[in-house]
Short mmCIF file of C-alpha atoms in Angstrom, two decimals:
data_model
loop_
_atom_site.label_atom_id
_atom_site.label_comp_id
_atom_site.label_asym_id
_atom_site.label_seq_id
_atom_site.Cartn_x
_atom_site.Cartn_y
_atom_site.Cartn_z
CA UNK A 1 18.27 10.35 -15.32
CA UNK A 2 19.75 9.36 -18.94
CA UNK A 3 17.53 10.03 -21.58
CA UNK A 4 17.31 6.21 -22.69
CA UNK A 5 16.13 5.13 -18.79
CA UNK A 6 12.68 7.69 -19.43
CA UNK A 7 11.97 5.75 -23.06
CA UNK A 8 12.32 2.67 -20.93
CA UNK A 9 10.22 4.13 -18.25
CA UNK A 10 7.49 5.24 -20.49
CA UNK A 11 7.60 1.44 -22.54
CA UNK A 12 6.69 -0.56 -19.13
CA UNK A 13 5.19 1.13 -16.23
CA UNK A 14 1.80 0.20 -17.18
CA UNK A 15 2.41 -3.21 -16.74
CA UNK A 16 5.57 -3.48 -15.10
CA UNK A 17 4.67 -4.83 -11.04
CA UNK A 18 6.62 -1.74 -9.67
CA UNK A 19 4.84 0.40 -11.03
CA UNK A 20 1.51 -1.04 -10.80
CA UNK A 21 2.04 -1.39 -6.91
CA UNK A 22 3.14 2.44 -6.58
CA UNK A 23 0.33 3.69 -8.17
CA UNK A 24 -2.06 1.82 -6.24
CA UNK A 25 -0.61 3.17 -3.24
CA UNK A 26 -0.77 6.97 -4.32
CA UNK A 27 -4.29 6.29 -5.34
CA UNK A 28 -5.26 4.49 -1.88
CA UNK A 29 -3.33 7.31 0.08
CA UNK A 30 -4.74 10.51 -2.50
CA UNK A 31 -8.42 8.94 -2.41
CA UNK A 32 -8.37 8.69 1.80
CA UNK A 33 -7.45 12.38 1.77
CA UNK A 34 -9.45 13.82 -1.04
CA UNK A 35 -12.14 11.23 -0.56
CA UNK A 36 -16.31 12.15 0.37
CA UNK A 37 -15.15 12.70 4.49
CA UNK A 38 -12.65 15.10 3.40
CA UNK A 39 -12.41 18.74 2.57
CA UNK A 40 -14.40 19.70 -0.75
CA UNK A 41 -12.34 22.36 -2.56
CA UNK A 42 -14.02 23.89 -5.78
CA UNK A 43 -11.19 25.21 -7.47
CA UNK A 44 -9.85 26.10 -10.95
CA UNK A 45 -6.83 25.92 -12.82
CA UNK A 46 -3.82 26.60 -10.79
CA UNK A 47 -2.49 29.82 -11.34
CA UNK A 48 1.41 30.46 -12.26
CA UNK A 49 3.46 32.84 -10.91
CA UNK A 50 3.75 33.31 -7.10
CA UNK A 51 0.57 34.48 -5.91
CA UNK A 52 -2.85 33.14 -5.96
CA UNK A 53 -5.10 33.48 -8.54
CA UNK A 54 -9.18 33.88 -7.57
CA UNK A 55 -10.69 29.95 -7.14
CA UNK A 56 -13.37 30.16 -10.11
CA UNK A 57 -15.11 26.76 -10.22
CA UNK A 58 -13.35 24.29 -12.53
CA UNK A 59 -15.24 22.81 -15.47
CA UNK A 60 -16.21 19.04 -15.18
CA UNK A 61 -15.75 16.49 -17.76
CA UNK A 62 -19.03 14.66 -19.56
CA UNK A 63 -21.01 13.23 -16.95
CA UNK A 64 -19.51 14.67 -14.17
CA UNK A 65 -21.08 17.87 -13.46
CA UNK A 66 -22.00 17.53 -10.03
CA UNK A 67 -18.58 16.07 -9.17
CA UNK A 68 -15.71 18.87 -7.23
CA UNK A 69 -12.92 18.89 -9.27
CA UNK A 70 -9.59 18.32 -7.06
CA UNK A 71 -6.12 19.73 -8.53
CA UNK A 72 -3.80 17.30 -7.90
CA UNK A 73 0.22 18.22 -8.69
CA UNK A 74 1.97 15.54 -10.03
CA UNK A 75 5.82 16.97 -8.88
CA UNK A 76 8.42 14.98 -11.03
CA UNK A 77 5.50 13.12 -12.94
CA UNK A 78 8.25 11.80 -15.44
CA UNK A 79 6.48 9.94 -18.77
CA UNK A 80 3.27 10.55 -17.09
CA UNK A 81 2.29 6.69 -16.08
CA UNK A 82 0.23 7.81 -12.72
CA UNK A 83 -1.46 10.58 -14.86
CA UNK A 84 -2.46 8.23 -17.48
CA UNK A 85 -3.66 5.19 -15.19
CA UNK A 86 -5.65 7.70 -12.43
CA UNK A 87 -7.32 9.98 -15.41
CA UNK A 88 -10.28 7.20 -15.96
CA UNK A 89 -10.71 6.27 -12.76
CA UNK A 90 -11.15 9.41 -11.05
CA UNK A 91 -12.25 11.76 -13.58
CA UNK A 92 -13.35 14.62 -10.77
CA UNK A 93 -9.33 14.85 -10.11
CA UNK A 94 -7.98 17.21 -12.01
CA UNK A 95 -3.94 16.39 -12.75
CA UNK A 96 -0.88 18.75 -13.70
CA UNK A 97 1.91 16.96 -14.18
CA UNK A 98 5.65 18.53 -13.69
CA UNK A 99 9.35 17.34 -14.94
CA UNK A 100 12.20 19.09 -16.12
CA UNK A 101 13.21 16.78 -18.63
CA UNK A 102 11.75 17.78 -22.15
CA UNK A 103 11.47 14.37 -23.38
CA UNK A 104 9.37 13.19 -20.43
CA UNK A 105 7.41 16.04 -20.81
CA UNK A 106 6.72 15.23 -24.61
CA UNK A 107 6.21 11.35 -24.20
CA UNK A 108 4.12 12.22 -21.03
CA UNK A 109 1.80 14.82 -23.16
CA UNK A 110 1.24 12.14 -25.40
CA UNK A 111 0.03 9.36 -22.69
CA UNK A 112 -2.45 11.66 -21.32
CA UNK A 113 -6.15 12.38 -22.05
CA UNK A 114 -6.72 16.25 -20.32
CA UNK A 115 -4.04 17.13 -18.29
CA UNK A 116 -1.70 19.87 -18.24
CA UNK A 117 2.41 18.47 -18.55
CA UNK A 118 4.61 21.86 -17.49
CA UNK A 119 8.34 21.90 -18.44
CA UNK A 120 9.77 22.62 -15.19
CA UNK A 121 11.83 21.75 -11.40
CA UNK A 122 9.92 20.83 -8.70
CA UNK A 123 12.60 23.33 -6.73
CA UNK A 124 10.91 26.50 -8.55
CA UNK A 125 7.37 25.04 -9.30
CA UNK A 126 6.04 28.04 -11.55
CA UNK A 127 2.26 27.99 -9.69
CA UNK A 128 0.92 30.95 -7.28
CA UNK A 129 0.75 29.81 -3.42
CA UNK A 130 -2.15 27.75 -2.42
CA UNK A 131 -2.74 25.85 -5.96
CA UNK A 132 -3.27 22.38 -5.46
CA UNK A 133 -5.59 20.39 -3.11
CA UNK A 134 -2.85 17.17 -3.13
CA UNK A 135 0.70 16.85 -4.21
CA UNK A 136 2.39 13.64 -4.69
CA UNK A 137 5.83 12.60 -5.52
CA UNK A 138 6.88 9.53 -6.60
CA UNK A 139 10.41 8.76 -6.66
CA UNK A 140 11.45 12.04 -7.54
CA UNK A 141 13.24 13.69 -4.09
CA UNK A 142 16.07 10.88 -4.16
CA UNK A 143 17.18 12.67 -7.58
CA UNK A 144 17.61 16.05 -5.71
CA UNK A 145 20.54 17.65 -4.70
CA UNK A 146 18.11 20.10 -2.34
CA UNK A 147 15.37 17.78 -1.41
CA UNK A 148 14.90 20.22 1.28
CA UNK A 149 13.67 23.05 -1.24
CA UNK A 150 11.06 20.49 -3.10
CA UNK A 151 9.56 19.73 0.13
CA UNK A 152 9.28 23.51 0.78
CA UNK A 153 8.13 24.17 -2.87
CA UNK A 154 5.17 21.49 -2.68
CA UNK A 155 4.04 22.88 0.89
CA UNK A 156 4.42 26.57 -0.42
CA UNK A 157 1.47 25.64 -3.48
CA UNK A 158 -0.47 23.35 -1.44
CA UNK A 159 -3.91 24.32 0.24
CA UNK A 160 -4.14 24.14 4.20
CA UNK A 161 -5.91 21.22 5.31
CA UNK A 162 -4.00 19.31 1.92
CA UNK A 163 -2.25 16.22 1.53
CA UNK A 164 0.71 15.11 0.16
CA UNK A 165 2.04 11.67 -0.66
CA UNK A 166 5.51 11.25 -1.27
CA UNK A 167 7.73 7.91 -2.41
CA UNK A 168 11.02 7.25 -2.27
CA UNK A 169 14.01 4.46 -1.84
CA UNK A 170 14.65 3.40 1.65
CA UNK A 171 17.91 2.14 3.12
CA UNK A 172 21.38 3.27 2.47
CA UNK A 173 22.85 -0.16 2.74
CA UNK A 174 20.86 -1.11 -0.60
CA UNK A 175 22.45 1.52 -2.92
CA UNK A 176 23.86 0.04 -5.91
CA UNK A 177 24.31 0.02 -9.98
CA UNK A 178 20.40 0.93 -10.25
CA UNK A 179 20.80 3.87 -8.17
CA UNK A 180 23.68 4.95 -9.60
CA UNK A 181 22.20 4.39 -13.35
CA UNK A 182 18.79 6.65 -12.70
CA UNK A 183 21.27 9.29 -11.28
CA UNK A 184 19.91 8.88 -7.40
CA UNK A 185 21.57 11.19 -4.51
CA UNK A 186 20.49 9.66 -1.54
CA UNK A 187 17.89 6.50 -0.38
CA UNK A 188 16.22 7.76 2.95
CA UNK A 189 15.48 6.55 6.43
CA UNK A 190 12.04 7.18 7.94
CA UNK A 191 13.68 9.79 10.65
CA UNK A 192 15.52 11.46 8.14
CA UNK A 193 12.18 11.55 5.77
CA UNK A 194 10.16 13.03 9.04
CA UNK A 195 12.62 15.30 9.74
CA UNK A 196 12.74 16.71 6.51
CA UNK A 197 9.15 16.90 6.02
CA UNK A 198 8.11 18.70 9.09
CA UNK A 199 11.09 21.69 8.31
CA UNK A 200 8.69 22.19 5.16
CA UNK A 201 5.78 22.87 7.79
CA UNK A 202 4.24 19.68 7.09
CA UNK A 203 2.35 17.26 9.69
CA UNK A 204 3.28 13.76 8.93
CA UNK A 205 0.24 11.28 9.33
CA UNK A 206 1.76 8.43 7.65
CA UNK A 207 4.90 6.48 7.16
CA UNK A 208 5.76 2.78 6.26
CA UNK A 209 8.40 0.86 4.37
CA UNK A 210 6.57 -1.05 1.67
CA UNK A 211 7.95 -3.45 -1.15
CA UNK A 212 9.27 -5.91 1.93
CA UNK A 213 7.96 -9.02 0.55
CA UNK A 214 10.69 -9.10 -2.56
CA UNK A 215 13.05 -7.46 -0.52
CA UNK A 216 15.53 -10.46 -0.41
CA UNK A 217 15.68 -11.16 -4.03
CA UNK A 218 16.37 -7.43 -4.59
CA UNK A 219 19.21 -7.68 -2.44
CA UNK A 220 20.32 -11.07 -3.94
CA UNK A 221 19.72 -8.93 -7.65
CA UNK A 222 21.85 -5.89 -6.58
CA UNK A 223 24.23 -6.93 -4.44
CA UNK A 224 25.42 -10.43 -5.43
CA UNK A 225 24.78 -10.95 -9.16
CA UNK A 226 26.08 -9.00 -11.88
CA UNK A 227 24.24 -5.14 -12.86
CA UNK A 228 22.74 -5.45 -16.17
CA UNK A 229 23.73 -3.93 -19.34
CA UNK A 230 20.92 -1.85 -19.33
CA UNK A 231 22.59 -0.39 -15.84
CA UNK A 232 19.05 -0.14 -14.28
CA UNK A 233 16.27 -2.56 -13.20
CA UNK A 234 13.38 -1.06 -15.10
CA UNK A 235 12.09 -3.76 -17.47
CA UNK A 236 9.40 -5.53 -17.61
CA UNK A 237 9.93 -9.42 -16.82
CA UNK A 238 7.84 -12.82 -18.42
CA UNK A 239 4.40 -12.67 -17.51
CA UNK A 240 4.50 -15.37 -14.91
CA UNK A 241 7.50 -13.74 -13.22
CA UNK A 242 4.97 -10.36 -13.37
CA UNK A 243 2.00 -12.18 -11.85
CA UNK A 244 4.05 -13.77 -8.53
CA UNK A 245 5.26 -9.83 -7.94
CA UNK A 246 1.72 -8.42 -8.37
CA UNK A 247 0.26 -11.57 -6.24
CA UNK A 248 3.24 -10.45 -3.25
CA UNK A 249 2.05 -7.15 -3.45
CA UNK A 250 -1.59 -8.02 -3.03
CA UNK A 251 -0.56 -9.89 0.20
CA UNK A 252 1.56 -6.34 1.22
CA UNK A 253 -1.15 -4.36 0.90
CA UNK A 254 -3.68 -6.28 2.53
CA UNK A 255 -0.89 -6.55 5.45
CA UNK A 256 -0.43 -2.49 5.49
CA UNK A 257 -3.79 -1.92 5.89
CA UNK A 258 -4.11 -4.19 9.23
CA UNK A 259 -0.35 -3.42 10.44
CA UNK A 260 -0.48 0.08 8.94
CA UNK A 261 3.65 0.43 8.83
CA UNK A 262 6.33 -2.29 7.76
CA UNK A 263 9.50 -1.74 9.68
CA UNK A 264 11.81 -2.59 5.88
CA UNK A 265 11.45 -2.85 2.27
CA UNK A 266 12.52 -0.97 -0.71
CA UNK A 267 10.52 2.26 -0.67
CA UNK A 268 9.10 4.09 2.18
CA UNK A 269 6.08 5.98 1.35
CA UNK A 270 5.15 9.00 3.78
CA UNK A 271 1.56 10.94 3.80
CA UNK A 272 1.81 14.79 5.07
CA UNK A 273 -0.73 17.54 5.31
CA UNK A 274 -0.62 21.42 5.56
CA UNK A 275 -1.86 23.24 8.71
CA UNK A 276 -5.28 25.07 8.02
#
């Protein structure tokens, strides 16, 4: 991406509606696999290079001592905005966050409380086989000229039994002046998604469209009014405008977790795990 769109980034996805609705989707889908029915790993800090270090027990922040600590790869974590809302809330999940841009490295190191920011491509991730208990990606394959070797790079350092959750745009016919300004390759189809998925080894338990409810005024926005001198749609809009978004994607999720899958919107979000 240009370097201006991460400064933009980093200024309003902690309140922008977007972003807020993301992140609680990686949370609900990273807390259903990693949650007290699911596999309690005791690990410690991910080891670099490309083969596993020995699992010594990780140390706990105050108050949690009794609490696993999960590591969780943030692949592509950009300025760091799921990082820095998740780190409160879940303080037994232990984040490293990933980017190859410097800047988003830097202005992601500073939004952070304890977690490790890495200078690096989610193609060569620089962590032994077997590191992480959950990887997610937000956003971050549709900037890839070899999506193909992410996918294999986040199965290669995940545990068996792990989950990831990845996000990205859906539906070629909606590419337009924001894709083009945040330097996208490609928006995906579910069957292209799955497909590329299980090459990486990975068993695909869930995916949906979301973002459906503003669907038509996105396409009104990018495909019938003028692109913005910005050149992206990052920004953060009045308050009012802010609350009807977040009140359309209270009424999504609520609809996702009776329906489970939308057949269209924006993004589609996909949840994978590693064979034991």
């Amino acid at each position: 991406m240009e370097i201006e769109e991460y400064r933009r980034m980093a200024a309003v996805e902690d309140a922008m509606w977007y972003y807020r609705a993301l992140h609680q989707h990686l949370e609900r889908e990273l807390t259903a696999g990693l949650g007290e029915g699911g596999r309690r790993w005791r690990r410690g800090t991910p080891s670099t290079g490309k083969t596993p270090a020995p699992p010594p027990r990780a140390e706990n922040p105050p108050g949690q001592a009794d609490r696993a600590m999960w590591q969780i790869l943030d692949a592509g974590c950009g300025t760091g905005g799921l990082i820095r809302r998740l780190e409160p809330v879940h303080p037994e999940w232990r984040w490293t966050g990933v980017d190859v841009e410097p800047l988003a490295c830097e202005l992601a190191r500073g939004r952070v409380a304890r977690s490790e920011i890495v200078e690096a491509s989610v193609t060569a991730l620089p962590f032994g086989d077997a590191s992480f208990d959950a990887v997610v990606s937000a956003d971050v394959l549709y900037h890839l000229d070899d999506d193909a070797l992410a996918l294999r790079e986040y199965a290669r350092v995940l545990r068996p039994g792990g989950r990831i959750v990845i996000n990205v745009p859906a539906h070629r016919w909606l590419w337009s002046y924001h894709d083009v300004a945040v330097h996208g390759r490609r928006r995906y189809v579910r069957k292209e998604l799955r497909a590329r998925l299980e090459a990486a080894g990975l068993q695909v338990n869930r995916l949906t469209h979301w973002n459906l409810l503003p669907l038509p005024l996105v396409i009104v926005r990018r495909k019938m009014l003028p692109a913005p001198r910005s050149g992206s749609d990052v920004r953060l809009y009045p308050q009012p405008v802010e609350a009807i978004f977040n009140g359309l994607m209270a009424v999504e999720r609520g609809g996702l977790r009776t329906l489970r899958s939308f057949p269209v919107g924006t993004s589609i979000l996909a949840v994978a795990t590693k064979a034991d």
